[in-house]
Amino acid sequence: MSETNGAPAEQPQSLPERPKGEEEGEKGPSKNALKKAAKDKEKAEKAAKRKAAEEAQKKESEANDVSAEDYGELPMIGSKAYTAPSVPTTWVELAEIAQRYSSQSETEGVGAQIVFRAAVENARNQSAKLSFLVFRQGADSIQAVVAASEKLSRQMVKFAGSIPAESIVDVHAEVQRPREPVKSTSIQHLEVHVQKLYIVSKAEAQLPLQVADAERPIPEEGKEDQQEDEGRPIVGLATRLNNRVIDLRARHNDAIFEIKAGVVQLFQEFLFARNFRLVQTPKLLGAPSEGGASVFEVSYFDKKAYLAQSPQLYKQMLIAARKERVMEVGTIFRAENSNTARHLTEFIGLDLEMAFKEDYHEVVTLLEELMLHIFNGLRTRYSKETDLVRSIYHVEDFKLPAAGAVPRLSFAEGIRMLKDDGVEIGEFDDLSTPDEKRLGALVLKKYGSDFYVLDQYPLAIRPFYTMPSAATQAAYDAKDPNAGYSNSYDFFMRGQEIMSGAQRIHDAAFLERRMKEHVAPVDPQSEGLRDYVNAFRYGCPPHAGGGIGLERIVMLWLGLPNVRLASLFPRDPGRLMP
């Protein structure tokens, strides 16, 4: 083969292959090809005729649709200029209707005309002339009937039964009484007969998870890989949290966060009535404030900043500023790599601090009264929500002590109870989670209460600002400065800690000494602590307080298996989205 400039020389081209079915001298397609083309043409003509007939039938049907203006998908609200109707629409809530016509009378409310907006929980065509839907607002749901008549077309019936679940609709309807109570809805003594039905926002037909499946328990520990239970899919916690917007639509989630808001309300109303002032302390710090451990570092312009792991130091500084009773509801950040069912890296803290006159137990007593106020408030005001959640996560009713009879044990007494029960533990050892739960069970058995206080913790396992007990101070030994007990306490629900607190050191010189000799020493003159220590140089009353984990209260009150279920969009070491 010869080459020119490195390129291969041209090769002679071969003749193109003769098409199949053609012989030498043939000029057109074969008979088979002609037959196939004729058949294809005939099919196309039939399909076109069929389509034309369907279109004609559809146009005729639409022309004869008596309900043509009474159903359909509305233009996106906001996409067109709004013109107020001459007669304003009176919108109602399902709960309001259920309450208004709550009697057992078979005629009360019948025929009342109402307009409401709701989500479609489910829709189905019973027949060409009848569809059933369930509409929902929050925790309230009602059955709806769409029945063909002289005034309501079959086309509207078909449309109603095909609306995707979770779509938002506007409903014009007439109130009626069902022949029998509707057991599948929360409003059982009423139903609505639809007259007009418009889609405001249409949901996609395929959802990442069904709301009905989110209204079941999360898989038990060790059964996360189980796919089905009684023929229904099991939706794990990760899937729920990844699709949290849909998950939060579940009725029991409505109840969980009603209760969570209720805890905050009860906390504040109790303390407002006792002259506490609501404050907001910084969440961005220029330096780690409590020893530097477990803090998140963030970029702050041209320097580093840190997310507050507690409002503790600021609460005390406010006491020194003569604000003698303060409370806060705020976000707390903990950079602890704890992947447990009861830990979050971001949670809501219910904090308080107050000056006392003679002894820190004045504060402990107030805290006990506060918690009983919250528990009793949840029991009386949120019994419906509590019962709903506990019907999914089965747990015993929370057992409360009588007012003034909260079990208050010393730490030493708690250790003795554990030892008597066969637990190997040292006198000054910190309690592990299993130890706490076991002690909670022992307290419940002995005192009949799921709520108790453990007082006088060992000094060595409490923060540097904790006041040593009087006996510990009297027996002070510079060679072992962290021996003994402290004026500190933890509160427990169902054997798990919900609050930690103590009397704080309010004397600057003593505070400096304790900071230096603490198990984990800190520098009183460090950038993050200098202003805090100086606050006590100008006179400060004795004070104590505590920090309560809001999600922990909700979890333990309801018997939830995981604290993440009590957080709208939880954050843990592995989750920053959504």
Coordinates of C-alpha atoms in Angstrom, one line a residue:
M1 CA 0.0 0.0 0.0
S2 CA 1.5 3.3 -1.1
E3 CA 1.2 6.4 1.1
T4 CA 1.2 10.1 0.4
N5 CA 2.2 12.5 3.3
G6 CA 1.6 9.6 5.7
A7 CA -2.1 9.1 4.6
P8 CA -3.3 5.8 3.2
A9 CA -4.0 5.8 -0.5
E10 CA -7.7 5.7 -1.6
Q11 CA -9.2 2.3 -2.1
P12 CA -11.6 1.4 -4.8
Q13 CA -15.2 1.7 -3.6
S14 CA -17.5 -1.3 -3.6
L15 CA -21.0 -1.2 -5.1
P16 CA -23.9 -0.7 -2.7
E17 CA -25.9 -3.8 -1.8
R18 CA -29.1 -4.3 -3.6
P19 CA -32.2 -3.8 -1.3
K20 CA -33.9 -7.0 -0.2
G21 CA -36.7 -8.0 -2.5
E22 CA -35.3 -6.3 -5.6
E23 CA -33.8 -8.4 -8.4
E24 CA -31.6 -7.2 -11.2
G25 CA -33.6 -4.8 -13.3
E26 CA -36.5 -4.2 -10.6
K27 CA -37.5 -0.5 -10.2
G28 CA -39.9 -0.5 -7.2
P29 CA -40.9 -2.1 -3.9
S30 CA -42.0 -5.7 -3.7
K31 CA -45.6 -6.8 -3.4
N32 CA -45.1 -7.5 0.4
A33 CA -43.9 -4.0 1.0
L34 CA -46.9 -2.6 -0.8
K35 CA -49.3 -4.7 1.3
K36 CA -47.7 -3.5 4.5
A37 CA -47.9 0.1 3.5
A38 CA -51.6 -0.3 2.6
K39 CA -52.3 -1.9 6.1
D40 CA -50.4 0.9 7.9
K41 CA -52.4 3.5 6.0
E42 CA -55.7 1.8 6.9
K43 CA -54.7 1.7 10.6
A44 CA -53.8 5.3 10.6
E45 CA -57.1 6.3 9.0
K46 CA -59.0 4.3 11.6
A47 CA -57.1 5.8 14.5
A48 CA -57.7 9.3 13.1
K49 CA -61.4 8.6 12.8
R50 CA -61.5 7.2 16.3
K51 CA -59.7 10.2 17.7
A52 CA -62.0 12.6 15.8
A53 CA -65.0 10.7 17.2
E54 CA -63.7 10.9 20.7
E55 CA -62.9 14.6 20.3
A56 CA -66.4 15.2 19.0
Q57 CA -67.9 13.2 21.9
K58 CA -65.8 15.1 24.4
K59 CA -66.9 18.4 22.9
E60 CA -70.5 17.3 23.0
S61 CA -70.1 16.1 26.5
E62 CA -68.5 19.3 27.6
A63 CA -71.3 21.3 25.9
N64 CA -73.9 19.3 27.8
D65 CA -71.9 19.4 31.1
V66 CA -74.3 21.1 33.6
S67 CA -71.4 21.3 36.1
A68 CA -68.8 22.8 33.7
E69 CA -68.4 25.9 35.8
D70 CA -68.5 24.1 39.1
Y71 CA -65.3 22.1 39.1
G72 CA -61.8 22.1 37.6
E73 CA -58.3 23.3 38.3
L74 CA -58.0 27.0 39.2
P75 CA -55.3 29.2 37.8
M76 CA -52.4 29.6 40.1
I77 CA -53.4 32.1 42.8
G78 CA -51.3 35.2 42.3
S79 CA -50.9 34.6 38.6
K80 CA -53.9 36.9 37.8
A81 CA -55.0 40.2 39.2
Y82 CA -57.4 39.7 42.1
T83 CA -60.9 41.1 41.9
A84 CA -62.8 41.0 45.1
P85 CA -66.3 39.3 44.8
S86 CA -69.3 41.5 45.3
V87 CA -70.3 39.2 48.1
P88 CA -67.3 38.2 50.2
T89 CA -66.9 34.4 50.7
T90 CA -67.4 33.2 54.2
W91 CA -64.8 30.5 54.8
V92 CA -65.4 28.0 57.6
E93 CA -63.2 25.5 59.5
L94 CA -64.2 21.9 59.8
A95 CA -63.7 22.0 63.6
E96 CA -66.1 24.9 63.8
I97 CA -68.8 23.1 61.8
A98 CA -68.4 19.9 63.9
Q99 CA -68.8 22.0 67.1
R100 CA -71.7 24.1 65.8
Y101 CA -73.7 21.0 64.8
S102 CA -72.5 18.7 67.6
S103 CA -75.9 17.5 68.9
Q104 CA -77.2 14.0 68.1
S105 CA -80.3 15.5 66.4
E106 CA -80.8 14.0 63.0
T107 CA -81.8 17.3 61.5
E108 CA -79.4 19.9 63.1
G109 CA -77.2 21.4 60.5
V110 CA -78.7 19.5 57.6
G111 CA -78.8 21.7 54.5
A112 CA -76.3 24.3 55.8
Q113 CA -74.3 25.7 53.0
I114 CA -70.5 26.0 53.7
V115 CA -67.3 26.9 51.9
F116 CA -63.9 25.6 53.1
R117 CA -60.4 24.9 51.9
A118 CA -58.9 21.5 52.7
A119 CA -56.5 18.8 51.6
V120 CA -57.7 15.7 49.9
E121 CA -56.8 12.8 52.1
N122 CA -58.2 10.3 49.6
A123 CA -60.6 10.2 46.6
R124 CA -62.2 7.2 44.9
N125 CA -64.9 6.7 42.2
Q126 CA -67.5 4.3 43.6
S127 CA -69.3 4.3 40.2
A128 CA -69.9 6.5 37.2
K129 CA -72.4 8.4 39.3
L130 CA -70.8 8.4 42.7
S131 CA -67.5 9.4 44.3
F132 CA -66.3 9.5 47.9
L133 CA -63.6 11.8 49.2
V134 CA -62.1 12.6 52.6
F135 CA -61.1 16.2 53.2
R136 CA -58.7 17.2 56.0
Q137 CA -57.8 20.3 57.9
G138 CA -55.1 19.7 60.4
A139 CA -56.3 16.9 62.7
D140 CA -59.9 17.3 61.5
S141 CA -61.3 15.2 58.6
I142 CA -64.8 14.7 57.1
Q143 CA -66.3 12.5 54.5
A144 CA -67.6 14.0 51.2
V145 CA -70.0 12.7 48.7
V146 CA -70.1 13.7 45.0
A147 CA -73.3 12.2 43.4
A148 CA -74.5 12.7 39.9
S149 CA -77.9 14.4 39.5
E150 CA -79.7 16.8 37.3
K151 CA -77.5 19.6 38.7
L152 CA -74.3 17.6 39.0
S153 CA -72.7 15.9 36.0
R154 CA -71.0 12.5 35.7
Q155 CA -68.0 14.4 34.4
M156 CA -67.7 16.2 37.8
V157 CA -68.1 12.9 39.6
K158 CA -65.2 11.4 37.6
F159 CA -63.1 14.5 38.2
A160 CA -63.6 14.4 41.9
G161 CA -62.7 10.8 42.3
S162 CA -59.5 11.2 40.3
I163 CA -58.0 14.1 42.4
P164 CA -54.5 13.1 43.6
A165 CA -54.2 12.7 47.4
E166 CA -52.7 15.7 49.3
S167 CA -54.0 18.2 46.7
I168 CA -55.4 21.4 48.1
V169 CA -59.0 22.1 47.1
D170 CA -61.8 24.7 47.6
V171 CA -65.1 23.0 48.5
H172 CA -68.6 24.4 48.3
A173 CA -70.9 21.9 50.0
E174 CA -74.1 21.2 51.9
V175 CA -73.9 19.7 55.4
Q176 CA -75.7 16.4 55.8
R177 CA -76.0 13.7 58.4
P178 CA -74.7 10.2 57.3
R179 CA -76.9 7.2 57.8
E180 CA -74.3 5.8 60.1
P181 CA -71.3 7.3 61.9
V182 CA -68.3 7.6 59.6
K183 CA -65.6 5.7 61.5
S184 CA -62.8 6.5 59.1
T185 CA -62.9 10.3 59.8
S186 CA -62.5 12.4 62.9
I187 CA -65.9 14.1 62.3
Q188 CA -68.2 11.1 62.4
H189 CA -71.6 12.6 62.8
L190 CA -71.5 14.8 59.7
E191 CA -70.7 14.6 56.1
V192 CA -70.7 17.1 53.2
H193 CA -72.4 16.8 49.8
V194 CA -70.2 18.6 47.3
Q195 CA -71.7 21.2 45.0
K196 CA -68.6 22.9 43.7
L197 CA -65.0 21.6 43.8
Y198 CA -61.9 23.4 42.6
I199 CA -58.2 22.3 42.7
V200 CA -56.1 25.1 44.2
S201 CA -52.8 23.2 44.2
K202 CA -52.5 19.7 42.6
A203 CA -50.2 17.2 44.2
E204 CA -48.1 14.8 42.2
A205 CA -49.7 11.4 41.8
Q206 CA -46.6 9.6 43.1
L207 CA -45.6 10.6 46.6
P208 CA -42.2 9.6 48.2
L209 CA -44.2 8.2 51.1
Q210 CA -47.9 8.0 52.0
V211 CA -49.2 10.0 54.9
A212 CA -51.1 7.0 56.1
D213 CA -47.8 5.0 56.4
A214 CA -46.2 7.9 58.3
E215 CA -49.0 7.6 60.9
R216 CA -47.5 4.3 62.1
P217 CA -44.7 3.7 64.5
I218 CA -41.1 3.8 63.3
P219 CA -39.4 0.4 63.2
E220 CA -38.3 -1.1 66.4
E221 CA -34.5 -1.0 67.1
G222 CA -33.0 -4.0 65.2
K223 CA -35.9 -4.2 62.7
E224 CA -35.0 -1.2 60.5
D225 CA -34.6 -3.4 57.5
Q226 CA -38.1 -4.9 57.8
Q227 CA -40.0 -4.0 54.6
E228 CA -43.6 -4.7 55.5
D229 CA -45.9 -5.3 58.5
E230 CA -49.3 -6.8 58.0
G231 CA -49.0 -6.1 54.3
R232 CA -48.3 -2.4 54.6
P233 CA -44.8 -0.8 54.0
I234 CA -42.7 0.1 57.0
V235 CA -41.3 3.6 56.6
G236 CA -38.1 4.1 58.5
L237 CA -37.0 7.2 60.4
A238 CA -34.5 8.3 57.7
T239 CA -37.1 8.1 54.9
R240 CA -39.5 10.2 57.0
L241 CA -36.9 12.8 57.9
N242 CA -35.7 13.0 54.3
N243 CA -39.3 13.7 53.3
R244 CA -40.2 15.7 56.4
V245 CA -42.8 18.0 54.8
I246 CA -45.0 15.0 54.0
D247 CA -44.2 13.2 57.2
L248 CA -45.3 16.3 59.2
R249 CA -48.7 16.0 57.7
A250 CA -49.4 12.9 59.8
R251 CA -52.0 13.5 62.5
H252 CA -49.8 12.4 65.4
N253 CA -47.1 14.9 64.2
D254 CA -49.6 17.7 64.5
A255 CA -50.3 16.5 68.0
I256 CA -46.6 16.2 68.9
F257 CA -45.9 19.8 67.9
E258 CA -49.1 21.1 69.5
I259 CA -47.8 19.6 72.7
K260 CA -44.4 21.0 72.2
A261 CA -45.8 24.5 71.8
G262 CA -48.0 23.8 74.8
V263 CA -44.9 23.0 77.0
V264 CA -43.4 26.4 76.0
Q265 CA -46.6 28.2 76.9
L266 CA -47.0 26.5 80.2
F267 CA -43.3 27.2 81.0
Q268 CA -43.7 30.9 80.3
E269 CA -47.1 31.4 82.0
F270 CA -45.9 29.8 85.2
L271 CA -42.7 32.0 85.3
F272 CA -44.4 35.2 84.1
A273 CA -46.8 34.8 87.0
R274 CA -43.8 34.8 89.3
N275 CA -42.2 37.9 88.0
F276 CA -39.6 36.3 85.7
R277 CA -38.4 38.4 82.8
L278 CA -38.1 36.9 79.3
V279 CA -34.6 37.5 77.8
Q280 CA -32.6 36.6 74.7
T281 CA -28.9 35.9 75.1
P282 CA -26.3 35.8 72.2
K283 CA -25.9 32.6 70.2
L284 CA -22.7 33.8 68.5
L285 CA -19.7 34.0 70.8
G286 CA -16.2 35.4 70.3
A287 CA -14.6 32.6 72.2
P288 CA -15.6 29.2 73.7
S289 CA -17.2 30.0 77.0
E290 CA -17.5 26.8 79.0
G291 CA -14.1 25.2 78.7
G292 CA -14.1 25.1 74.9
A293 CA -15.4 21.5 74.5
S294 CA -18.4 20.6 72.3
V295 CA -18.7 23.9 70.5
F296 CA -19.3 24.6 66.8
E297 CA -16.8 26.9 65.1
V298 CA -18.1 29.2 62.4
S299 CA -16.6 31.9 60.2
Y300 CA -17.4 35.4 61.3
F301 CA -16.1 38.0 58.8
D302 CA -12.3 37.8 59.2
K303 CA -12.3 35.8 62.4
K304 CA -13.6 32.7 64.2
A305 CA -16.8 32.6 66.2
Y306 CA -18.6 29.9 68.1
L307 CA -22.2 28.8 68.5
A308 CA -23.4 29.0 72.1
Q309 CA -23.7 25.7 73.8
S310 CA -25.8 27.2 76.6
P311 CA -27.0 30.6 77.8
Q312 CA -25.6 29.8 81.3
L313 CA -22.9 32.5 81.7
Y314 CA -25.2 35.2 80.3
K315 CA -28.0 34.2 82.6
Q316 CA -25.7 34.7 85.6
M317 CA -24.4 38.0 84.2
L318 CA -28.0 39.2 84.1
I319 CA -28.5 38.2 87.7
A320 CA -25.4 40.4 88.5
A321 CA -27.0 43.1 86.4
R322 CA -29.9 43.2 89.0
K323 CA -32.3 41.2 86.7
E324 CA -33.1 38.8 89.5
R325 CA -35.4 36.4 87.7
V326 CA -34.8 35.6 84.1
M327 CA -36.0 33.0 81.6
E328 CA -35.2 32.2 78.0
V329 CA -36.5 29.9 75.3
G330 CA -33.8 29.6 72.8
T331 CA -31.6 27.4 70.5
I332 CA -28.7 25.5 72.0
F333 CA -25.9 24.0 70.0
R334 CA -23.8 21.0 71.1
A335 CA -21.0 19.6 69.0
E336 CA -21.2 16.2 70.6
N337 CA -20.8 13.2 68.2
S338 CA -23.6 11.4 70.0
N339 CA -25.7 9.3 67.7
T340 CA -28.2 8.1 70.2
A341 CA -32.0 8.2 70.3
R342 CA -32.0 11.0 72.9
H343 CA -29.3 13.5 71.6
L344 CA -29.4 16.3 69.1
T345 CA -26.8 18.8 68.0
E346 CA -29.3 21.6 67.9
F347 CA -32.3 21.8 70.3
I348 CA -34.5 24.2 72.2
G349 CA -33.5 25.0 75.8
L350 CA -36.0 26.2 78.4
D351 CA -33.7 28.1 80.8
L352 CA -34.2 30.1 84.0
E353 CA -32.0 31.7 86.6
M354 CA -33.1 33.4 89.8
A355 CA -31.7 35.0 93.0
F356 CA -32.7 33.4 96.2
K357 CA -32.6 34.5 99.8
E358 CA -31.3 31.7 102.1
D359 CA -30.9 28.4 100.4
Y360 CA -30.7 27.0 96.9
H361 CA -33.6 24.6 97.6
E362 CA -35.9 27.7 97.2
V363 CA -35.0 27.4 93.5
V364 CA -35.3 23.6 93.5
T365 CA -38.8 23.8 95.0
L366 CA -39.9 26.4 92.4
L367 CA -38.5 24.2 89.6
E368 CA -40.5 21.2 91.0
E369 CA -43.6 23.3 91.0
L370 CA -42.9 24.5 87.4
M371 CA -42.6 20.9 86.1
L372 CA -45.8 19.8 87.9
H373 CA -47.5 22.8 86.3
I374 CA -46.3 21.7 82.9
F375 CA -47.3 18.0 83.5
N376 CA -50.7 18.9 84.8
G377 CA -51.3 21.4 82.0
L378 CA -50.4 18.7 79.4
R379 CA -52.8 16.3 81.1
T380 CA -55.7 18.7 81.2
R381 CA -55.2 20.9 78.1
Y382 CA -53.6 18.4 75.7
S383 CA -55.2 15.1 76.6
K384 CA -56.6 14.6 73.1
E385 CA -53.2 15.1 71.5
T386 CA -51.5 13.0 74.1
D387 CA -53.9 10.1 73.6
L388 CA -53.5 10.3 69.8
V389 CA -49.7 9.9 70.0
R390 CA -49.8 7.3 72.7
S391 CA -52.2 5.2 70.5
I392 CA -49.3 4.9 68.1
Y393 CA -46.4 4.7 70.5
H394 CA -47.9 2.7 73.3
V395 CA -46.6 3.8 76.7
E396 CA -47.9 3.8 80.2
D397 CA -49.6 7.0 81.5
F398 CA -47.1 9.3 83.1
K399 CA -47.4 8.9 86.9
L400 CA -47.2 12.2 88.8
P401 CA -46.6 12.8 92.5
A402 CA -48.9 15.0 94.5
A403 CA -47.9 18.7 94.8
G404 CA -45.2 19.1 97.4
A405 CA -44.4 15.4 97.3
V406 CA -42.0 15.2 94.5
P407 CA -39.4 12.5 95.3
R408 CA -36.1 14.4 96.0
L409 CA -33.2 12.0 96.6
S410 CA -29.7 12.8 97.4
F411 CA -27.1 11.5 94.9
A412 CA -25.7 9.2 97.7
E413 CA -29.2 7.8 98.3
G414 CA -29.6 7.1 94.6
I415 CA -26.3 5.2 94.5
R416 CA -27.4 3.2 97.5
M417 CA -30.6 2.2 95.8
L418 CA -28.7 1.0 92.7
K419 CA -26.2 -0.9 94.8
D420 CA -29.0 -2.6 96.8
D421 CA -30.4 -3.6 93.4
G422 CA -27.1 -5.2 92.4
V423 CA -25.5 -2.5 90.3
E424 CA -21.7 -2.2 90.7
I425 CA -21.1 1.6 90.9
G426 CA -18.8 3.8 92.9
E427 CA -20.0 6.4 95.4
F428 CA -18.9 9.3 93.2
D429 CA -19.3 7.8 89.7
D430 CA -21.4 9.6 87.2
L431 CA -24.6 7.8 86.2
S432 CA -24.7 6.1 82.8
T433 CA -27.9 6.1 80.8
P434 CA -28.7 2.5 81.8
D435 CA -28.0 3.5 85.5
E436 CA -30.4 6.4 85.2
K437 CA -33.2 4.3 83.7
R438 CA -32.7 1.6 86.3
L439 CA -32.9 4.2 89.1
G440 CA -36.0 5.7 87.5
A441 CA -37.6 2.2 87.6
L442 CA -36.7 1.9 91.3
V443 CA -38.1 5.3 92.1
L444 CA -41.3 4.5 90.3
K445 CA -41.7 1.3 92.3
K446 CA -40.9 2.9 95.6
Y447 CA -42.6 6.3 95.2
G448 CA -45.1 5.7 92.4
S449 CA -43.8 8.7 90.4
D450 CA -42.2 8.9 86.9
F451 CA -40.8 12.3 87.9
Y452 CA -38.1 12.8 90.6
V453 CA -35.1 15.0 91.6
L454 CA -31.6 13.8 92.3
D455 CA -29.8 16.4 94.5
Q456 CA -26.2 17.0 95.7
Y457 CA -24.2 15.6 92.8
P458 CA -20.4 14.9 93.2
L459 CA -18.5 18.2 92.7
A460 CA -16.0 16.5 90.3
I461 CA -18.7 15.8 87.7
R462 CA -20.2 19.3 87.6
P463 CA -19.2 22.5 85.8
F464 CA -16.6 24.9 87.3
Y465 CA -19.3 27.4 88.3
T466 CA -21.1 25.0 90.6
M467 CA -21.2 25.8 94.3
P468 CA -19.6 23.1 96.4
S469 CA -21.8 22.0 99.3
A470 CA -21.3 23.5 102.8
A471 CA -19.9 20.2 104.0
T472 CA -17.5 20.0 101.1
Q473 CA -16.2 23.5 101.7
A474 CA -15.7 22.8 105.4
A475 CA -13.6 19.7 104.5
Y476 CA -11.7 21.4 101.7
D477 CA -8.3 19.8 101.0
A478 CA -6.1 21.7 98.5
K479 CA -4.6 18.3 97.5
D480 CA -8.0 17.0 96.4
P481 CA -10.0 20.1 95.7
N482 CA -12.8 18.3 93.7
A483 CA -13.7 15.8 96.4
G484 CA -17.1 15.9 98.0
Y485 CA -20.6 17.0 96.8
S486 CA -22.1 20.1 95.4
N487 CA -25.3 22.1 95.5
S488 CA -26.4 20.7 92.2
Y489 CA -29.4 18.7 90.9
D490 CA -30.9 16.9 87.9
F491 CA -34.6 16.4 87.2
F492 CA -35.8 13.1 85.6
M493 CA -38.7 11.8 83.6
R494 CA -39.2 8.0 83.2
G495 CA -35.6 7.6 84.4
Q496 CA -34.0 10.0 81.9
E497 CA -32.5 13.4 82.6
I498 CA -34.5 16.4 81.4
M499 CA -32.9 19.2 83.4
S500 CA -29.6 20.0 85.0
G501 CA -29.1 22.8 87.5
A502 CA -27.2 24.1 90.5
Q503 CA -26.4 27.0 92.8
R504 CA -23.8 29.0 91.0
I505 CA -20.7 30.6 92.5
H506 CA -21.4 34.3 92.9
D507 CA -18.1 35.4 94.5
A508 CA -15.4 36.4 91.9
A509 CA -12.4 35.3 94.0
F510 CA -13.9 31.9 94.9
L511 CA -15.0 31.5 91.3
E512 CA -11.5 32.1 90.0
R513 CA -10.1 29.5 92.4
R514 CA -12.6 26.9 91.4
M515 CA -11.9 27.5 87.7
K516 CA -8.2 26.9 88.2
E517 CA -8.6 23.8 90.4
H518 CA -11.4 22.2 88.5
V519 CA -11.0 18.7 87.0
A520 CA -10.9 20.4 83.6
P521 CA -9.1 23.7 84.6
V522 CA -10.0 27.0 82.7
D523 CA -8.3 30.4 82.7
P524 CA -10.4 33.1 84.4
Q525 CA -8.7 35.7 82.3
S526 CA -9.2 34.0 79.0
E527 CA -11.1 35.9 76.3
G528 CA -14.3 33.9 76.7
L529 CA -14.4 34.1 80.5
R530 CA -12.9 37.4 81.6
D531 CA -16.1 39.4 81.3
Y532 CA -18.1 36.7 83.0
V533 CA -15.8 36.6 86.0
N534 CA -15.6 40.4 86.2
A535 CA -19.4 40.6 86.4
F536 CA -19.2 39.2 90.0
R537 CA -16.7 41.8 91.2
Y538 CA -19.4 44.4 91.7
G539 CA -21.8 42.6 94.0
C540 CA -24.1 39.8 93.0
P541 CA -26.8 38.0 94.9
P542 CA -26.7 34.2 95.5
H543 CA -28.5 32.5 92.6
A544 CA -29.4 29.2 91.1
G545 CA -31.2 27.9 88.0
G546 CA -31.4 25.2 85.4
G547 CA -31.7 24.3 81.8
I548 CA -34.4 22.0 80.5
G549 CA -34.4 20.2 77.1
L550 CA -37.7 20.9 75.4
E551 CA -37.5 18.0 73.0
R552 CA -36.7 15.6 75.9
I553 CA -39.8 16.6 77.8
V554 CA -42.0 16.0 74.7
M555 CA -40.3 12.7 74.0
L556 CA -40.6 11.3 77.5
W557 CA -44.1 12.6 78.1
L558 CA -45.4 10.9 75.0
G559 CA -43.2 7.9 75.1
L560 CA -41.6 8.6 71.7
P561 CA -38.8 6.2 70.8
N562 CA -36.5 8.9 69.4
V563 CA -36.0 12.5 70.3
R564 CA -35.8 13.4 66.5
L565 CA -39.5 12.9 66.4
A566 CA -39.9 15.9 68.7
S567 CA -37.9 18.2 66.4
L568 CA -39.4 19.7 63.2
F569 CA -36.2 19.4 61.2
P570 CA -33.7 17.6 63.5
R571 CA -30.0 18.1 63.5
D572 CA -27.6 15.4 64.6
P573 CA -24.0 14.4 63.7
G574 CA -25.2 12.9 60.4
R575 CA -28.0 15.2 59.4
L576 CA -28.0 18.9 58.2
M577 CA -30.8 18.6 55.6
P578 CA -33.6 19.3 54.9

